[in-house]
Amino acid sequence: MTAVGVNLDALIPREDFAAATVPFKGTPTGTIGMGLLKDDFFAHSLRKPDFQRETSNWTPQKIVDLVAAFLDGDLIPAIILWRSGQYVFVIDGAHRLSALLAWIYDDYGDKSRSLNYFQNQVPEEQKRLADQTRKLIEAKVGPYSSYVDANKTKYANEKIQERVGMMNSNSFIAQWVPAVDAIGAENSFFKINQAPTPVDPIEKRILRSRRSATAIATRAINRGGTGHKYWAEFSSDIQTRVEIAGKAIHDALYLPPMGGLPIKSSDVPVGGRGYSSLPFLFELVNLVNGIGTKDSLDVDSDGARTITFLDAVQKRLQMITTTSASSLGLHPLVYFYTRGGSFQPVAFLAVLQLVRKLTEKDQLDNFTRVRRPFEDFLVGHKEAFTLIVKSQGAGPRSRPALEEFMSLALDGLWAGRSDSEIIEGMAADNRFRFFATAARIREGGEGKRAFSTSTKSAAFVSELVQSGVRCGICDGLMHRNSMTTDHVERMIDGGGAHSGNAQVAHPYCNTTYKENVAKRRLEGV
Ligand SMILES: [Zn+2]
């Protein structure tokens, strides 16, 4: 889910539909003109629903076209808003409003509001698109500042003078959803979005199933057990359990917080930045609990199902991260991040499924035996994940192919094949045909252009493979959230607690694998 267009996500913050704390007593206005838009008080009240994906679908050209259309008084489809207490929710039109706000703030994803929102970690690609938009704006429309100053300088061009004269009468038409509560707003959202611009199906499903166990579990994880209590109707005992599990899962995914880009530390969070992760978490909860995209999501009235779901997610996470005894302690940069340093939600979900399959087939020890070459293979062919997502489509559509890619690599390693033999075998499969042109792809990095930040992150990932901390048992890479200290010689075999007998190891390697190996040795297998 990497951004494809100009990132305007920071300009309208997200909020929960049910978050308003004070009633609204005024009369909402029917149009949103320049006066309101440049008013900080109005901008401060704007929110988009928290289930919406990033506002990052528009190209620079589309942003310029919208600004020009606004300034020339051309018809722009109405913005649909809902007033709830101190907030104005943008039900439809977040891209349109954000484009104009971007022009007013001169922030196309790279200035103060965005820097603040992204904690000063704006990827190179985002900066490049922002820059491109700003140049296009300057050439075609002129920056907002030139309009503000137009009356002060007699040299402002005629077109700008003409538009300035019209500026106060131009506006977005606002349609207000008459709902009085969050449920009513949700219903309106659906009616509206049956219309020409379809809502992202996952967004829709999250909203429609607000009171289901999946949605409640998702929100508990998203805010680490804090925020609006969707679980307030459950008994206090259940509420506490929801909050504890939500926090544990949140922390496992999002701590330590992401550092800056390019990546300079291997201490990245397992689940990426997590600033717009509701759709990802929703997929995670459903996947782990075996709920398909067509299954109905019923209301959970007592919270029992929510607890079951959260427990299942926590247990599955403990198979890949944390210091729990079952944890493989997978390094996120090897398994879940692109070479350029972006978290790939679909890769995360695919690995989760792969590990489940290995567990069911009792192949975790076999995995551990080839873990080092398997990780080398993944890092060496990192562009494969990106290419699979590109060819199969985003989200659930590419997950099976990613799983298959990893399974085939493991099968090959178990059969003693070399990297090039494995790849040759894969290229016969339609889904991995890109390997036929792999050499060309590797030359150009992940895409056609090589961006400096991602190139630097890529260099870091390569260096991590060279010099990262490795498990004393399987030689796989270690991540800080999943480190255990192992006695080289087991205590029961007389190994002491002195430092010469200590090494870091993955929790799974340190417990189950080691025990199994010892058992097999005793049995003479
Ligand atoms: Zn290990």
JSON list of C-alpha atoms in Angstrom, two decimals, residues 362-475:
[
{"chain": "A", "resi": 362, "resn": "ASP", "atom": "CA", "xyz": [5.35, -29.78, 11.51]},
{"chain": "A", "resi": 363, "resn": "GLN", "atom": "CA", "xyz": [8.06, -28.20, 9.34]},
{"chain": "A", "resi": 364, "resn": "LEU", "atom": "CA", "xyz": [9.34, -25.48, 11.67]},
{"chain": "A", "resi": 365, "resn": "ASP", "atom": "CA", "xyz": [12.51, -27.42, 12.42]},
{"chain": "A", "resi": 366, "resn": "ASN", "atom": "CA", "xyz": [13.12, -27.91, 8.70]},
{"chain": "A", "resi": 367, "resn": "PHE", "atom": "CA", "xyz": [12.61, -24.17, 8.27]},
{"chain": "A", "resi": 368, "resn": "THR", "atom": "CA", "xyz": [15.11, -23.46, 11.03]},
{"chain": "A", "resi": 369, "resn": "ARG", "atom": "CA", "xyz": [17.69, -25.69, 9.34]},
{"chain": "A", "resi": 370, "resn": "VAL", "atom": "CA", "xyz": [17.65, -23.62, 6.12]},
{"chain": "A", "resi": 371, "resn": "ARG", "atom": "CA", "xyz": [16.79, -20.32, 7.72]},
{"chain": "A", "resi": 372, "resn": "ARG", "atom": "CA", "xyz": [20.09, -18.62, 6.88]},
{"chain": "A", "resi": 373, "resn": "PRO", "atom": "CA", "xyz": [20.05, -19.41, 3.13]},
{"chain": "A", "resi": 374, "resn": "PHE", "atom": "CA", "xyz": [16.28, -18.70, 3.03]},
{"chain": "A", "resi": 375, "resn": "GLU", "atom": "CA", "xyz": [16.82, -15.22, 4.49]},
{"chain": "A", "resi": 376, "resn": "ASP", "atom": "CA", "xyz": [19.71, -14.63, 2.11]},
{"chain": "A", "resi": 377, "resn": "PHE", "atom": "CA", "xyz": [17.41, -15.64, -0.73]},
{"chain": "A", "resi": 378, "resn": "LEU", "atom": "CA", "xyz": [14.64, -13.23, 0.38]},
{"chain": "A", "resi": 379, "resn": "VAL", "atom": "CA", "xyz": [17.03, -10.32, 0.74]},
{"chain": "A", "resi": 380, "resn": "GLY", "atom": "CA", "xyz": [18.83, -11.17, -2.49]},
{"chain": "A", "resi": 381, "resn": "HIS", "atom": "CA", "xyz": [15.53, -11.15, -4.40]},
{"chain": "A", "resi": 382, "resn": "LYS", "atom": "CA", "xyz": [13.69, -8.50, -2.46]},
{"chain": "A", "resi": 383, "resn": "GLU", "atom": "CA", "xyz": [12.30, -6.89, -5.60]},
{"chain": "A", "resi": 384, "resn": "ALA", "atom": "CA", "xyz": [10.27, -10.08, -6.12]},
{"chain": "A", "resi": 385, "resn": "PHE", "atom": "CA", "xyz": [7.73, -9.09, -3.45]},
{"chain": "A", "resi": 386, "resn": "THR", "atom": "CA", "xyz": [7.19, -5.70, -5.05]},
{"chain": "A", "resi": 387, "resn": "LEU", "atom": "CA", "xyz": [6.90, -7.25, -8.51]},
{"chain": "A", "resi": 388, "resn": "ILE", "atom": "CA", "xyz": [4.42, -9.88, -7.35]},
{"chain": "A", "resi": 389, "resn": "VAL", "atom": "CA", "xyz": [2.24, -7.16, -5.79]},
{"chain": "A", "resi": 390, "resn": "LYS", "atom": "CA", "xyz": [2.49, -5.16, -9.01]},
{"chain": "A", "resi": 391, "resn": "SER", "atom": "CA", "xyz": [1.50, -8.06, -11.22]},
{"chain": "A", "resi": 392, "resn": "GLN", "atom": "CA", "xyz": [-1.17, -9.65, -9.00]},
{"chain": "A", "resi": 393, "resn": "GLY", "atom": "CA", "xyz": [-2.78, -6.51, -7.58]},
{"chain": "A", "resi": 394, "resn": "ALA", "atom": "CA", "xyz": [-2.78, -5.07, -4.08]},
{"chain": "A", "resi": 395, "resn": "GLY", "atom": "CA", "xyz": [-3.88, -6.70, -0.85]},
{"chain": "A", "resi": 396, "resn": "PRO", "atom": "CA", "xyz": [-5.51, -10.13, -0.68]},
{"chain": "A", "resi": 397, "resn": "ARG", "atom": "CA", "xyz": [-5.01, -10.74, -4.42]},
{"chain": "A", "resi": 398, "resn": "SER", "atom": "CA", "xyz": [-1.25, -10.99, -4.20]},
{"chain": "A", "resi": 399, "resn": "ARG", "atom": "CA", "xyz": [-0.98, -12.74, -0.83]},
{"chain": "A", "resi": 400, "resn": "PRO", "atom": "CA", "xyz": [-1.33, -16.32, -2.14]},
{"chain": "A", "resi": 401, "resn": "ALA", "atom": "CA", "xyz": [1.39, -15.67, -4.74]},
{"chain": "A", "resi": 402, "resn": "LEU", "atom": "CA", "xyz": [3.74, -14.29, -2.09]},
{"chain": "A", "resi": 403, "resn": "GLU", "atom": "CA", "xyz": [3.12, -17.37, 0.05]},
{"chain": "A", "resi": 404, "resn": "GLU", "atom": "CA", "xyz": [3.79, -19.62, -2.91]},
{"chain": "A", "resi": 405, "resn": "PHE", "atom": "CA", "xyz": [6.98, -17.73, -3.74]},
{"chain": "A", "resi": 406, "resn": "MET", "atom": "CA", "xyz": [8.32, -18.37, -0.25]},
{"chain": "A", "resi": 407, "resn": "SER", "atom": "CA", "xyz": [7.12, -21.99, -0.21]},
{"chain": "A", "resi": 408, "resn": "LEU", "atom": "CA", "xyz": [8.87, -22.71, -3.49]},
{"chain": "A", "resi": 409, "resn": "ALA", "atom": "CA", "xyz": [12.08, -21.16, -2.20]},
{"chain": "A", "resi": 410, "resn": "LEU", "atom": "CA", "xyz": [11.89, -23.35, 0.92]},
{"chain": "A", "resi": 411, "resn": "ASP", "atom": "CA", "xyz": [11.16, -26.48, -1.12]},
{"chain": "A", "resi": 412, "resn": "GLY", "atom": "CA", "xyz": [14.17, -25.70, -3.30]},
{"chain": "A", "resi": 413, "resn": "LEU", "atom": "CA", "xyz": [16.47, -25.19, -0.35]},
{"chain": "A", "resi": 414, "resn": "TRP", "atom": "CA", "xyz": [15.25, -28.41, 1.27]},
{"chain": "A", "resi": 415, "resn": "ALA", "atom": "CA", "xyz": [16.00, -30.22, -1.97]},
{"chain": "A", "resi": 416, "resn": "GLY", "atom": "CA", "xyz": [19.51, -28.76, -1.94]},
{"chain": "A", "resi": 417, "resn": "ARG", "atom": "CA", "xyz": [19.02, -26.55, -5.00]},
{"chain": "A", "resi": 418, "resn": "SER", "atom": "CA", "xyz": [21.04, -23.42, -5.63]},
{"chain": "A", "resi": 419, "resn": "ASP", "atom": "CA", "xyz": [19.51, -19.93, -5.87]},
{"chain": "A", "resi": 420, "resn": "SER", "atom": "CA", "xyz": [19.68, -19.90, -9.64]},
{"chain": "A", "resi": 421, "resn": "GLU", "atom": "CA", "xyz": [18.11, -23.36, -9.88]},
{"chain": "A", "resi": 422, "resn": "ILE", "atom": "CA", "xyz": [15.27, -22.26, -7.62]},
{"chain": "A", "resi": 423, "resn": "ILE", "atom": "CA", "xyz": [14.68, -19.16, -9.71]},
{"chain": "A", "resi": 424, "resn": "GLU", "atom": "CA", "xyz": [14.81, -21.11, -12.93]},
{"chain": "A", "resi": 425, "resn": "GLY", "atom": "CA", "xyz": [12.13, -23.40, -11.55]},
{"chain": "A", "resi": 426, "resn": "MET", "atom": "CA", "xyz": [9.99, -20.45, -10.51]},
{"chain": "A", "resi": 427, "resn": "ALA", "atom": "CA", "xyz": [10.19, -18.67, -13.85]},
{"chain": "A", "resi": 428, "resn": "ALA", "atom": "CA", "xyz": [8.09, -21.50, -15.32]},
{"chain": "A", "resi": 429, "resn": "ASP", "atom": "CA", "xyz": [5.18, -20.37, -13.10]},
{"chain": "A", "resi": 430, "resn": "ASN", "atom": "CA", "xyz": [3.20, -17.58, -14.74]},
{"chain": "A", "resi": 431, "resn": "ARG", "atom": "CA", "xyz": [3.03, -15.57, -11.55]},
{"chain": "A", "resi": 432, "resn": "PHE", "atom": "CA", "xyz": [6.82, -15.39, -11.33]},
{"chain": "A", "resi": 433, "resn": "ARG", "atom": "CA", "xyz": [7.62, -14.91, -14.98]},
{"chain": "A", "resi": 434, "resn": "PHE", "atom": "CA", "xyz": [9.36, -11.66, -14.14]},
{"chain": "A", "resi": 435, "resn": "PHE", "atom": "CA", "xyz": [12.35, -13.69, -13.04]},
{"chain": "A", "resi": 436, "resn": "ALA", "atom": "CA", "xyz": [13.11, -14.14, -16.71]},
{"chain": "A", "resi": 437, "resn": "THR", "atom": "CA", "xyz": [13.96, -10.44, -16.74]},
{"chain": "A", "resi": 438, "resn": "ALA", "atom": "CA", "xyz": [15.30, -10.39, -13.18]},
{"chain": "A", "resi": 439, "resn": "ALA", "atom": "CA", "xyz": [18.79, -9.36, -14.21]},
{"chain": "A", "resi": 440, "resn": "ARG", "atom": "CA", "xyz": [17.49, -6.20, -15.84]},
{"chain": "A", "resi": 441, "resn": "ILE", "atom": "CA", "xyz": [15.34, -5.42, -12.79]},
{"chain": "A", "resi": 442, "resn": "ARG", "atom": "CA", "xyz": [18.19, -5.82, -10.36]},
{"chain": "A", "resi": 443, "resn": "GLU", "atom": "CA", "xyz": [20.24, -3.30, -12.26]},
{"chain": "A", "resi": 444, "resn": "GLY", "atom": "CA", "xyz": [17.60, -0.61, -11.78]},
{"chain": "A", "resi": 445, "resn": "GLY", "atom": "CA", "xyz": [16.74, -1.33, -8.14]},
{"chain": "A", "resi": 446, "resn": "GLU", "atom": "CA", "xyz": [13.06, -1.59, -7.25]},
{"chain": "A", "resi": 447, "resn": "GLY", "atom": "CA", "xyz": [11.68, 0.52, -10.04]},
{"chain": "A", "resi": 448, "resn": "LYS", "atom": "CA", "xyz": [12.80, 2.44, -13.05]},
{"chain": "A", "resi": 449, "resn": "ARG", "atom": "CA", "xyz": [14.18, 5.28, -10.96]},
{"chain": "A", "resi": 450, "resn": "ALA", "atom": "CA", "xyz": [16.65, 4.91, -8.15]},
{"chain": "A", "resi": 451, "resn": "PHE", "atom": "CA", "xyz": [15.73, 7.30, -5.33]},
{"chain": "A", "resi": 452, "resn": "SER", "atom": "CA", "xyz": [18.39, 8.44, -2.99]},
{"chain": "A", "resi": 453, "resn": "THR", "atom": "CA", "xyz": [16.53, 7.61, 0.26]},
{"chain": "A", "resi": 454, "resn": "SER", "atom": "CA", "xyz": [15.48, 4.17, -0.85]},
{"chain": "A", "resi": 455, "resn": "THR", "atom": "CA", "xyz": [18.93, 3.53, -2.25]},
{"chain": "A", "resi": 456, "resn": "LYS", "atom": "CA", "xyz": [20.43, 4.42, 1.10]},
{"chain": "A", "resi": 457, "resn": "SER", "atom": "CA", "xyz": [17.89, 2.24, 2.92]},
{"chain": "A", "resi": 458, "resn": "ALA", "atom": "CA", "xyz": [18.72, -0.54, 0.48]},
{"chain": "A", "resi": 459, "resn": "ALA", "atom": "CA", "xyz": [22.39, -0.16, 1.28]},
{"chain": "A", "resi": 460, "resn": "PHE", "atom": "CA", "xyz": [21.54, -0.42, 4.94]},
{"chain": "A", "resi": 461, "resn": "VAL", "atom": "CA", "xyz": [19.51, -3.59, 4.43]},
{"chain": "A", "resi": 462, "resn": "SER", "atom": "CA", "xyz": [22.45, -5.13, 2.54]},
{"chain": "A", "resi": 463, "resn": "GLU", "atom": "CA", "xyz": [24.80, -4.13, 5.30]},
{"chain": "A", "resi": 464, "resn": "LEU", "atom": "CA", "xyz": [22.47, -5.60, 7.91]},
{"chain": "A", "resi": 465, "resn": "VAL", "atom": "CA", "xyz": [22.82, -8.92, 6.13]},
{"chain": "A", "resi": 466, "resn": "GLN", "atom": "CA", "xyz": [26.61, -8.59, 6.26]},
{"chain": "A", "resi": 467, "resn": "SER", "atom": "CA", "xyz": [27.01, -7.45, 9.84]},
{"chain": "A", "resi": 468, "resn": "GLY", "atom": "CA", "xyz": [23.69, -7.83, 11.69]},
{"chain": "A", "resi": 469, "resn": "VAL", "atom": "CA", "xyz": [23.43, -9.79, 14.93]},
{"chain": "A", "resi": 470, "resn": "ARG", "atom": "CA", "xyz": [22.78, -13.45, 14.16]},
{"chain": "A", "resi": 471, "resn": "CYS", "atom": "CA", "xyz": [21.22, -16.31, 16.06]},
{"chain": "A", "resi": 472, "resn": "GLY", "atom": "CA", "xyz": [23.81, -18.64, 17.58]},
{"chain": "A", "resi": 473, "resn": "ILE", "atom": "CA", "xyz": [21.71, -21.63, 16.61]},
{"chain": "A", "resi": 474, "resn": "CYS", "atom": "CA", "xyz": [20.24, -21.07, 13.11]},
{"chain": "A", "resi": 475, "resn": "ASP", "atom": "CA", "xyz": [22.43, -18.16, 11.93]}
]
